[in-house]
Coordinates of C-alpha atoms and ligand atoms in Angstrom, one line a residue:
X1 CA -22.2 17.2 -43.9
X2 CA -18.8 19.3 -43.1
X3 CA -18.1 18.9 -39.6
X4 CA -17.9 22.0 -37.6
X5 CA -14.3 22.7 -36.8
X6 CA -14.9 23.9 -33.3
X7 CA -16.7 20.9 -32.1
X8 CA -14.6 18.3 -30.8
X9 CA -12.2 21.5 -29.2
X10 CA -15.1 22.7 -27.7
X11 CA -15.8 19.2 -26.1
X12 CA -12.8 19.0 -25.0
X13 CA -12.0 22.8 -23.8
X14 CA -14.7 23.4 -22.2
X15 CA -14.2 21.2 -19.1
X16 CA -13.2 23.2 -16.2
X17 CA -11.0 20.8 -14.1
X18 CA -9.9 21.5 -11.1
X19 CA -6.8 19.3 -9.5
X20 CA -7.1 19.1 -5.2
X21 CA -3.4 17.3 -3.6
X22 CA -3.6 15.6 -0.2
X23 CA -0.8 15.8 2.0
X24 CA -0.9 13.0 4.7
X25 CA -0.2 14.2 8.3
X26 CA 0.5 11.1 10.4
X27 CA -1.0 11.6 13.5
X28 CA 0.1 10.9 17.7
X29 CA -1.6 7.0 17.2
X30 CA -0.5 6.9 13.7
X31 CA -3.6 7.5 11.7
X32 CA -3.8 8.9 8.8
X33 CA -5.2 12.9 8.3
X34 CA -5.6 14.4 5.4
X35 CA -5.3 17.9 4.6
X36 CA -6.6 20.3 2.1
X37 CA -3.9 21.8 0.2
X38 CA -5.2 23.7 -2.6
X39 CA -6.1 24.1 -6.3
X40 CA -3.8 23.9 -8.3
X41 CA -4.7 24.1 -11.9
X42 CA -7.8 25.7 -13.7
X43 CA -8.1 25.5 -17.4
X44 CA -11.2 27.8 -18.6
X45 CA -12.2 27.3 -22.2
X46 CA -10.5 29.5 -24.9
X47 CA -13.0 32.9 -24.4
X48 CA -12.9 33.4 -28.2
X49 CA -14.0 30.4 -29.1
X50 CA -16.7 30.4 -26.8
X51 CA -17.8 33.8 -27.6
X52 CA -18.8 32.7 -31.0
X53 CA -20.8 30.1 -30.3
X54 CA -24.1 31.1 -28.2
X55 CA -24.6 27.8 -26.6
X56 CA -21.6 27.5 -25.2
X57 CA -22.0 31.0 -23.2
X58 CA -23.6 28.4 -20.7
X59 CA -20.9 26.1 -20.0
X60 CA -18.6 29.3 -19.7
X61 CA -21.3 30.8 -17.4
X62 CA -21.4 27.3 -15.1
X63 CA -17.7 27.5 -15.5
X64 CA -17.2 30.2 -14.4
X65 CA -19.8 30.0 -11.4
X66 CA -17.9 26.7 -10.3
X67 CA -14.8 28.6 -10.1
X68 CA -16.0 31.2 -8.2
X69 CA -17.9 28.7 -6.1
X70 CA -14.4 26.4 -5.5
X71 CA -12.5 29.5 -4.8
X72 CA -14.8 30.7 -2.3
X73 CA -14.6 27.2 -0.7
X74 CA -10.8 26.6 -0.8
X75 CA -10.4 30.9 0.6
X76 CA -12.9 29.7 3.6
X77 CA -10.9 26.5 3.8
X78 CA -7.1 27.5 3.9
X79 CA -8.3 30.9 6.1
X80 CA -10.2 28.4 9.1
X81 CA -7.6 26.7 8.8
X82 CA -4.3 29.1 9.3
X83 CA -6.0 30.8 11.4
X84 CA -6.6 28.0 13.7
X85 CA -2.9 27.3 13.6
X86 CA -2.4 30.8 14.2
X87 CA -0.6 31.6 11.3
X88 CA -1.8 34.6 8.8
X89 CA -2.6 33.0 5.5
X90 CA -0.6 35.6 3.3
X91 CA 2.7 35.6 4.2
X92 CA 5.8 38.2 3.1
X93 CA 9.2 37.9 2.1
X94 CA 10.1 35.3 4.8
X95 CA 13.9 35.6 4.1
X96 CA 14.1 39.2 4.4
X97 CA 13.8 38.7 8.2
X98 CA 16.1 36.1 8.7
X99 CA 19.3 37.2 10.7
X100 CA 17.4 41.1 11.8
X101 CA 16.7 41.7 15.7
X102 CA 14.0 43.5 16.8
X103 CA 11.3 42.7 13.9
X104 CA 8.3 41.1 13.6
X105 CA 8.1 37.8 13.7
X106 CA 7.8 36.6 9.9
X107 CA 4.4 35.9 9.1
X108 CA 4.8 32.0 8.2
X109 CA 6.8 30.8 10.8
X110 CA 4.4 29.6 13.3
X111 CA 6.7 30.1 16.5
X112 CA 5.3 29.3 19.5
X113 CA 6.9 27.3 23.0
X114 CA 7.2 23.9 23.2
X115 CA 4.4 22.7 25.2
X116 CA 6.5 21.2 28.0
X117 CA 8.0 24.6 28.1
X118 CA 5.4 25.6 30.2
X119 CA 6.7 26.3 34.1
X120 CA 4.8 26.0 37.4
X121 CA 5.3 29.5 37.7
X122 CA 1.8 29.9 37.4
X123 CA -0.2 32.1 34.2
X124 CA 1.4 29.5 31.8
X125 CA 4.4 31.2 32.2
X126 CA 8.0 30.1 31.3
X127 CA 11.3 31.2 32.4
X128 CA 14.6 30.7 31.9
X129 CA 15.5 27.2 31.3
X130 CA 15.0 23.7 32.0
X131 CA 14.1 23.0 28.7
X132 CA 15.6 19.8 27.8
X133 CA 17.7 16.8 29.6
X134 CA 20.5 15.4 27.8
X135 CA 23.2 13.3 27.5
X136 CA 26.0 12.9 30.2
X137 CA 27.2 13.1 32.9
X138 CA 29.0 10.7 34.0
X139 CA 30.6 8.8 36.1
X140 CA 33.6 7.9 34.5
X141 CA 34.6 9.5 31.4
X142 CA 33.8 6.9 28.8
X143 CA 30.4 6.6 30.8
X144 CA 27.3 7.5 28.6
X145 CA 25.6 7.2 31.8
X146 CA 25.1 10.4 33.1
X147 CA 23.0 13.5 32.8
X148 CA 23.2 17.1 31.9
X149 CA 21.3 19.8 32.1
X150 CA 20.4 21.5 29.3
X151 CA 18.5 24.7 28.9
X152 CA 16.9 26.6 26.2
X153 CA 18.1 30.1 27.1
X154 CA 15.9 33.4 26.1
X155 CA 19.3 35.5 27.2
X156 CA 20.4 37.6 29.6
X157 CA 17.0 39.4 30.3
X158 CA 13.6 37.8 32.3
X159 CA 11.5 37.3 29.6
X160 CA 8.1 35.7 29.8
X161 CA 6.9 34.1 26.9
X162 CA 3.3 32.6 26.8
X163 CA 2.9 29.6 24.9
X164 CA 0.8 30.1 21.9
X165 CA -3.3 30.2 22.4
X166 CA -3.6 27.2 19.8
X167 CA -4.6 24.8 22.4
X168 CA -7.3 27.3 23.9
X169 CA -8.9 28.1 21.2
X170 CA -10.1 24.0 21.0
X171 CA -10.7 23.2 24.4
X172 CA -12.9 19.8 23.0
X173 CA -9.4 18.1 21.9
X174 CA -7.9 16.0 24.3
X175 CA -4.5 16.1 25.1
X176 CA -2.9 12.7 25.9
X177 CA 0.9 11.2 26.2
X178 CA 1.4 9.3 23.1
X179 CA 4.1 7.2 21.8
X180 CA 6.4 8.7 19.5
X181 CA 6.1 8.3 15.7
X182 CA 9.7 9.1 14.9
X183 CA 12.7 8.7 17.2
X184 CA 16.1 10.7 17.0
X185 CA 18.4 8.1 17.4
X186 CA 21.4 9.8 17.5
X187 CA 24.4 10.5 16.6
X188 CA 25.5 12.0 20.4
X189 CA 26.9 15.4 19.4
X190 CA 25.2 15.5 16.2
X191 CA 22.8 18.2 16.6
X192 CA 20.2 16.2 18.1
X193 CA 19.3 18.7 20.5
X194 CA 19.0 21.2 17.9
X195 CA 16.8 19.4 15.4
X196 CA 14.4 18.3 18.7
X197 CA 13.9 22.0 19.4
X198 CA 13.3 23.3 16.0
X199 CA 11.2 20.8 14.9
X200 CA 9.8 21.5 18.2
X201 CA 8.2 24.5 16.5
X202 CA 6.1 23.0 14.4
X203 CA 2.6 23.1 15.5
X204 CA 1.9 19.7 14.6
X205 CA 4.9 18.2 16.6
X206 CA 5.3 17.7 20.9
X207 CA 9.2 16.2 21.6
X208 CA 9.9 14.8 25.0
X209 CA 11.7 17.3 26.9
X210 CA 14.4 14.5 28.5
X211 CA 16.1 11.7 26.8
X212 CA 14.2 8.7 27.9
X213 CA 16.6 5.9 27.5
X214 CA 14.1 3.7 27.6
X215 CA 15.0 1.1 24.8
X216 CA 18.9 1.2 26.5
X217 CA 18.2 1.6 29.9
X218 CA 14.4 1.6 31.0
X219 CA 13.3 -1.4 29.0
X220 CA 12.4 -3.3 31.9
X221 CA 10.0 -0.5 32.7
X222 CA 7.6 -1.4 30.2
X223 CA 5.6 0.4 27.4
X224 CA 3.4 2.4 29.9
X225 CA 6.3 4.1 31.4
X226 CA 7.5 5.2 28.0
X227 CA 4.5 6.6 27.1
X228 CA 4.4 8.9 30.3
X229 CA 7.5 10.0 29.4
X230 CA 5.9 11.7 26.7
X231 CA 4.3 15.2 26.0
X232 CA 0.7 15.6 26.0
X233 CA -0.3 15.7 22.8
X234 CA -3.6 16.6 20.4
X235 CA -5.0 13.6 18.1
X236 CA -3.3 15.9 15.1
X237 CA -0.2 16.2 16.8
X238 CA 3.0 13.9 16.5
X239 CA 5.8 13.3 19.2
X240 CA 9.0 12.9 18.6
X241 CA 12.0 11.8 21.1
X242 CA 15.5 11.9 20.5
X243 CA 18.1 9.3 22.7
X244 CA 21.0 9.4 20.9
X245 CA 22.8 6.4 22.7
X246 CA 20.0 4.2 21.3
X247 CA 22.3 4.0 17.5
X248 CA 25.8 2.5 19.5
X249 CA 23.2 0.7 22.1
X250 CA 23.4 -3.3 20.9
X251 CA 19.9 -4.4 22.2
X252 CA 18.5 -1.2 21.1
X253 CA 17.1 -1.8 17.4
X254 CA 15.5 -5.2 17.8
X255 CA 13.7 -3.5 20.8
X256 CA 12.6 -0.4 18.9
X257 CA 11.5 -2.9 16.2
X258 CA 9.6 -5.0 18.2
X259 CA 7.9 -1.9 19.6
X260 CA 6.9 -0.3 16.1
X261 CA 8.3 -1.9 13.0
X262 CA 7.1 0.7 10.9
X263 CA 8.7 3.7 13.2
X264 CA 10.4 6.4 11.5
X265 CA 13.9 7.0 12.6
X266 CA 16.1 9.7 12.1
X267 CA 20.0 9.7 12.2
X268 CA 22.1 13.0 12.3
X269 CA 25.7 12.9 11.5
X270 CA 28.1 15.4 11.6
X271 CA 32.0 15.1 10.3
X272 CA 33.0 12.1 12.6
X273 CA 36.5 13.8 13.7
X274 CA 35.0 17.0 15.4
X275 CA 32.4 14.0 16.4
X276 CA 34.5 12.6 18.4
X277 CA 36.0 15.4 19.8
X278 CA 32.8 17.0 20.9
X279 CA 31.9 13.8 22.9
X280 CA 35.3 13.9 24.2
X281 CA 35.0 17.4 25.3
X282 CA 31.7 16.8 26.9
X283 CA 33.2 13.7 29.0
X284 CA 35.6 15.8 30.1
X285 CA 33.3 18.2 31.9
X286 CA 31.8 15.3 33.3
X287 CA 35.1 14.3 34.6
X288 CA 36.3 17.5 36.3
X289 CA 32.6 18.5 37.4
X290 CA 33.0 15.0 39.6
X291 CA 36.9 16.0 40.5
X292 CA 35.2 18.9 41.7
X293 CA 33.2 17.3 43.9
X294 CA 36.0 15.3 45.0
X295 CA 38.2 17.8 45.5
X296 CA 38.9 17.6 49.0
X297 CA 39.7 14.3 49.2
X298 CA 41.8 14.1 45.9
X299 CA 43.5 17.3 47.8
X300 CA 43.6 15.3 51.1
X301 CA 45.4 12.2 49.0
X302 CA 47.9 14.9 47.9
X303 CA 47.0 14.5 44.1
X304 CA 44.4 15.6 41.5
X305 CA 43.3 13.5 38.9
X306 CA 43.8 15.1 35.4
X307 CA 42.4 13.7 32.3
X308 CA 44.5 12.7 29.7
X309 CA 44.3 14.8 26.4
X310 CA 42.0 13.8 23.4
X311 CA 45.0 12.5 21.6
X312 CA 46.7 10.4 24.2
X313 CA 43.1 8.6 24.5
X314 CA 42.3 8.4 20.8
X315 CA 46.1 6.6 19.7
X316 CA 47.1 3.4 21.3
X317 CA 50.6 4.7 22.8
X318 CA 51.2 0.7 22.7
X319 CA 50.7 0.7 18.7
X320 CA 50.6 3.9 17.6
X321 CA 47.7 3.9 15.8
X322 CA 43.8 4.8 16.2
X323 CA 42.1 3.1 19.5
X324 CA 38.9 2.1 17.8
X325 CA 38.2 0.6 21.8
X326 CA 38.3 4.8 22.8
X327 CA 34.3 5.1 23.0
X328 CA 34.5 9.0 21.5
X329 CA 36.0 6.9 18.5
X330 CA 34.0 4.6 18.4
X331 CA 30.9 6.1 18.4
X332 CA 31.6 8.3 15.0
X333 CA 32.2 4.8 13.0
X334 CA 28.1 5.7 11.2
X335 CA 28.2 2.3 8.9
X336 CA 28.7 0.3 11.9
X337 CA 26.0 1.2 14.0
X338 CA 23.9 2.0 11.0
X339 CA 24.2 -1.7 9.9
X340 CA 22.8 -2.8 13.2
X341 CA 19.9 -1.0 12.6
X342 CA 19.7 -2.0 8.9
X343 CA 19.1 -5.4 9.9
X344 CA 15.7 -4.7 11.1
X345 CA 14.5 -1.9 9.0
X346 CA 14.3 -0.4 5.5
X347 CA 16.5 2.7 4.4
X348 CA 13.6 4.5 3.7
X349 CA 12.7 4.4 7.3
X350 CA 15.8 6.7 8.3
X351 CA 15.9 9.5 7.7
X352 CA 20.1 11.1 7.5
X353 CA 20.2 14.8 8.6
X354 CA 23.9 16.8 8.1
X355 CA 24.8 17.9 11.9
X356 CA 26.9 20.2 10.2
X357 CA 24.4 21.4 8.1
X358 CA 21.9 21.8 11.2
X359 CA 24.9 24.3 12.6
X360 CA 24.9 26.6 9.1
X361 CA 21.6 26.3 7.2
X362 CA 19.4 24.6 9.8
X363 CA 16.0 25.2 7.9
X364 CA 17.5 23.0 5.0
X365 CA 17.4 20.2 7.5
X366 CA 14.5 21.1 9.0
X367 CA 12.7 21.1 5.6
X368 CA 14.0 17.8 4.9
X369 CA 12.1 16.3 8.8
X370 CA 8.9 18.1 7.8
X371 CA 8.9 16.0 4.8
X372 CA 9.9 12.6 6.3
X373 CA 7.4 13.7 8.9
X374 CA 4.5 14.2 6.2
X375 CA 4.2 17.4 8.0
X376 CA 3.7 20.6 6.0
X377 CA 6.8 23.0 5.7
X378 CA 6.5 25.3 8.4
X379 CA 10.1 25.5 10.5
X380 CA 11.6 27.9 7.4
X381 CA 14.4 30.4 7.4
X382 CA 12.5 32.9 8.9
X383 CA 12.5 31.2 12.5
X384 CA 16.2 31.5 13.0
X385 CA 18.0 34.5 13.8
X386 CA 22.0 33.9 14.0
X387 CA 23.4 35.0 17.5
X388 CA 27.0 36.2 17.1
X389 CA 27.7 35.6 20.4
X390 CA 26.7 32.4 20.3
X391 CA 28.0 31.7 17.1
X392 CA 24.7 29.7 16.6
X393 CA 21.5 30.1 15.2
X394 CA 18.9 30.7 17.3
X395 CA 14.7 30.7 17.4
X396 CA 12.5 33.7 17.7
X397 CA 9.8 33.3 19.1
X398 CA 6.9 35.4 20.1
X399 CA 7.0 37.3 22.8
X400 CA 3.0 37.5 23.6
X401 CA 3.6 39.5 26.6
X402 CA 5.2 42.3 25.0
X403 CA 2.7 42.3 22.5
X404 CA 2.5 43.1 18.6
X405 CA 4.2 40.1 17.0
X406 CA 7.2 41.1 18.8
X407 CA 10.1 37.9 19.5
X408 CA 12.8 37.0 21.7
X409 CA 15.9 34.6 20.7
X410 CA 16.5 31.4 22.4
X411 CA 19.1 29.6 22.4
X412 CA 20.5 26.1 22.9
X413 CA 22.4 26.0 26.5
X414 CA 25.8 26.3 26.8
X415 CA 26.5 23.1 26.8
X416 CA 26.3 23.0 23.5
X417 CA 28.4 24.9 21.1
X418 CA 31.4 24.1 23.7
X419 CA 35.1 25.3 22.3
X420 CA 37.2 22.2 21.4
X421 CA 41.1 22.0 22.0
X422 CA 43.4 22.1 18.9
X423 CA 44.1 18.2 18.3
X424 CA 47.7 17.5 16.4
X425 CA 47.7 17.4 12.9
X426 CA 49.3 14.5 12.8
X427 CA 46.5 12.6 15.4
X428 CA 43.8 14.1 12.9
X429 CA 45.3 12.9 9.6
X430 CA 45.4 9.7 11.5
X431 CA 42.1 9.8 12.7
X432 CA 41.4 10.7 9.0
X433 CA 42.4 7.8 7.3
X434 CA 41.2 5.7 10.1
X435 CA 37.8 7.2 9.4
X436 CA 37.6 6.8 5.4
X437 CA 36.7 3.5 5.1
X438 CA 34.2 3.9 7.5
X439 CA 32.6 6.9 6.0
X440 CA 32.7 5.2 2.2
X441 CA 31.1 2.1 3.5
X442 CA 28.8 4.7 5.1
X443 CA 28.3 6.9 1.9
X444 CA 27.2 3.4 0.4
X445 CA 24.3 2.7 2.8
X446 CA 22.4 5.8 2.7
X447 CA 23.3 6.7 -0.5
X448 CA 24.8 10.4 -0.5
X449 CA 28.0 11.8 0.4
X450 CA 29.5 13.8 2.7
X451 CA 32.3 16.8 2.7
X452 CA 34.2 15.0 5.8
X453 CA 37.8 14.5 3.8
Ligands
LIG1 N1 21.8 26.0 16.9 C1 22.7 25.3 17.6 N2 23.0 25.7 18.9 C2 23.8 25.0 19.7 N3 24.5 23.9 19.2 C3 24.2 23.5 18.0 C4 23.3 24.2 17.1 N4 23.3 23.5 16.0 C5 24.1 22.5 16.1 N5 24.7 22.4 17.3 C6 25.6 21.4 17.7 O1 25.0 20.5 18.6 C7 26.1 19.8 19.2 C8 25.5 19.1 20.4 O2 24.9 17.9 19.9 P1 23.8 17.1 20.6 O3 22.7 18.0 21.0 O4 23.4 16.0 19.8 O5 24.5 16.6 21.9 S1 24.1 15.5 22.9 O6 24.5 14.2 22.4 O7 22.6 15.6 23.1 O8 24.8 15.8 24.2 C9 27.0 20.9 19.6 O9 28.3 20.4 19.6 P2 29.6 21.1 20.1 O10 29.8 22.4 19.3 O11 30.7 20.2 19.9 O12 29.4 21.4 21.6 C10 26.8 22.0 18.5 O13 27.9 22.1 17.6

C-alpha cells in the first residue's frame, strides 16, 4: 500500500514547540534565581497541509489553543514582572533619548537612587551629595591613606529626588546587609567610581556607598564588620563594593580568597600614563589641602612647601630614567598586580572593564557588568545624558517630585574629571616605553588589547 506522502511531515510538523531561556540572577547570599525570559521560537504546522487533511484540523486547533494559552501566560508573566521593577514592558527608541535634556525618561532604563542615597532629611528625601567616599586624602603625597569626599551632584539647583517606590510596593521582603558578590578592585583612577554608580542603577544591584578597605586595612575587624558596611539589600538583590587599593594591596587577594573563592572581581583599566597622572593629580590636592591647613606655621617657618612636578617625581633625576619606586607609577604596572591576584583565582573570575571606555561609551561597559553579573541588561544608553560642562556623562534619573517621568542629571563630584598638567613629551615617551612591556605582558593575561601606544 502507497504510503501517504504527507504522513511522516505531518508527524513531524505538527508539534508546536515552544523554547523558554533561563537567565541566572545570582542573588545577595549567592543563590541561584531564575528568571522567565521569554518564548522564543514557535513553529505552527504548514496551514496548507493541514487544511487538507480533516484530522489534523485538531492538532492545529490544540495548537493553536496552546499558543494562545502560552502567550497569555508569558504577557501575564513579563507584565507582573516589569511592572514590579517599575519598568513599562514596551519600551521606544531608547537611543533617541540619549544626550536630549528635558525628556522623558526612556522607558527601559529603570533609573531610580541608590538606596543609600536616601538622607535623614526626612520623606525619603535626598539632597545634594554625600553620595560616595573615596580614595585619598592623605597624609603624605604617596599616602593611599586618606579620604575624599565624593558627591554625586544633581547641579546647581535643590532638587529632591525620591527613591523609586520598588521597595514599597513589597513590604514582606526583608532588607538585610549582605556581603558582596563582586568586588571592584581597582584600578585607583580607573573609573571605579563611575562604574559603582551606574551599575548602581540597576534594580537588582545595592553598592556600598564608602570604600571599605576592609581586606587592606580593616581585616582585623572581622567578617561582621564588613558586612555592616554594606547596603541593605532584598534576597533578589546583589551588592557590589569597589576599594580600588585592594589590586596594589599585597595581603589583599589571599584574604579576598579566603573570604569567597568563587567571588567575582572586576578590574578597570584605563591608559596607564594618564593613570598615573590622575593619581598624581589627586595626591597633589591632598598635599596642598594639608599645606592649607598648615599654612600658618609653614608661613611662621618662613617657607611653603611646594610639591614637586609629575615629572621630577616620575624620573629618577639620579638615572634618568622611570622611578618604578614613584607609587603613581607604580600602580599603572596592570600585569603585576594582576598576577598577584592570578595566583588565587581563575581569569574568568575577573572581569577587565576599559576606564577609558567607561569615560566615552559608558553603557558598553556597563553591558559588559550586567552580564558578568548574570543580571539582565538594564543600565543602556538611554540612562546617560552627556554634560558639556562637565565634559562627562551623566545619569538621569527620575525626578518623582516633579512628576510625569520627568529627570534630573547627576553627576560624579568634582573630584573627578580633575584637569591634568601638560607632562613633557619627552617624560611621556619615556613613561611610554617604560609602560610597553608592562602592558604586552598584560594584553597576554586577559586576553585582549588595548589602544594605550
Ligand atoms: N562619568 C564620569 N564622571 C566623572 N569621572 C569619570 C566618569 N567616567 C570616568 N571618569 C573618570 O573617573 C576617574 C576617577 O576614577 P576613580 O573613581 O576610580 O577614582 S578613585 O580611585 O576612586 O579616586 C576620573 O579621573 P580624572 O579625570 O583623572 O579625574 C575620570 O576621568
Amino acid at each position: 500500500m502507497p504510503q501517504h506522502p504527507h504522513t511522516s511531515l505531518h508527524s513531524k510538523k505538527k508539534q508546536t514547540y515552544v523554547m523558554v531561556q533561563y537567565s541566572p540572577l545570582t542573588g545577595g547570599s549567592g543563590t541561584q534565581y531564575d528568571t522567565y525570559r521569554g518564548v522564543h521560537q514557535f513553529a505552527p504546522p504548514p496551514p496548507t497541509i493541514v487544511a487538507r487533511c480533516p484530522k489534523l484540523s485538531r492538532y492545529k486547533m490544540a495548537g493553536f489553543l496552546s499558543i494562545a494559552l502560552l502567550s497569555l501566560i508569558l504577557f501575564t508573566f513579563m507584565a507582573a514582572r516589569t511592572s514590579s521593577m517599575g519598568v513599562p514592558f514596551f519600551s521606544g527608541d531608547e537611543s533617541s533619548l540619549a544626550g536630549q535634556e528635558g525628556l522623558v525618561a526612556a522607558p527601559m532604563c529603570n533609573l531610580r537612587l541608590p538606596e543609600d542615597a536616601a538622607s535623614p532629611l526626612g520623606e525619603g528625601m535626598e539632597q545634594t551629595g554625600d553620595f560616595g567616599l573615596d580614595g585619598v586624602s592623605g597624609q603624605s603625597p604617596d599616602s593611599v591613606d586618606s579620604t575624599e569626599l565624593e558627591s554625586f551632584n544633581p547641579g546647581q539647583n535643590e532638587v529632591h529626588v525620591y527613591p523609586s517606590d520598588r521597595y514599597e510596593a513589597d513590604p514582606t521582603q526583608e532588607r538585610i546587609k549582605r556581603f558582596p558578590t563582586a568586588i571592584v578592585i581597582g584600578a585607583r583612577k580607573g573609573g571605579t567610581r563611575a562604574v559603582l554608580r551606574f551599575v548602581d542603577l540597576h534594580p537588582d544591584v545595592v553598592t556600598s556607598k564608602r570604600e571599605p578597605h576592609f581586606f587592606d586595612r580593616e581585616y582585623e575587624q572581622g567578617l561582621e564588620w564588613y558586612r555592616h558596611q554594606m547596603p541593605p539589600s532584598l534576597p533578589s538583590q546583589i551588592t557590589l563594593e569597589k576599594t580600588p587599593n585592594y589590586l596594589v594591596d599585597w595581603d589583599v587577594p589571599k584574604r579576598v580568597y579566603t573570604f569567597n573563592s568563587s567571588i567575582k572581581l572586576i578590574l578597570i583599566v584605563r591608559e596607564p600614563i594618564s593613570r598615573a597622572v590622575s593619581d598624581y593629580v589627586q595626591l597633589r590636592e591632598a598635599f596642598y589641602k594639608q599645606m592649607e591647613y598648615d599654612e600658618e606655621r609653614a608661613l611662621k617657618n618662613g617657607r611653603l612647601e611646594r610639591l614637586p612636578d609629575f615629572e621630577d617625581l616620575a624620573i629618577d633625576p639620579s638615572t634618568g630614567e622611570v622611578d618604578k619606586s614613584y607609587a603613581p607609577v607604580k600602580r599603572s604596572l596592570y600585569s603585576r598586580h594582576l598576577e598577584r591576584w592570578l595566583a588565587f583565582f581563575n581569569m574568568s573570575q575577573i572581569l577587565i572593564l576599559d576606564g577609558d571606555n567607561i569615560r566615552y561609551r559608558p553603557w558598553e561597559e556597563m553591558a559588559k557588568v550586567e552580564k558578568f553579573l548574570g543580571l539582565s541588561h538594564q543600565v543602556k544608553q538611554n540612562c546617560f545624558v552627556f554634560n558639556e560642562t562637565k565634559g562627562f556623562f551623566c545619569v538621569k534619573v527620575v525626578d518623582h517630585k516633579k512628576g510625569n517621568g520627568a529627570t534630573v542629571q547627576k553627576c560624579l563630584s568634582e573630584s573627578k574629571g580633575r584637569v591634568h598638567p601638560h607632562i613633557d613629551p619627552e617624560v611621556r615617551s619615556k613613561l611610554r616605553d617604560f609602560y610597553r612591556p608592562f602592558n604586552k605582558r598584560f594584553f597576554y593575561k586577559v586576553g585582549r588589547t588595548f589602544d594605550w601606544d
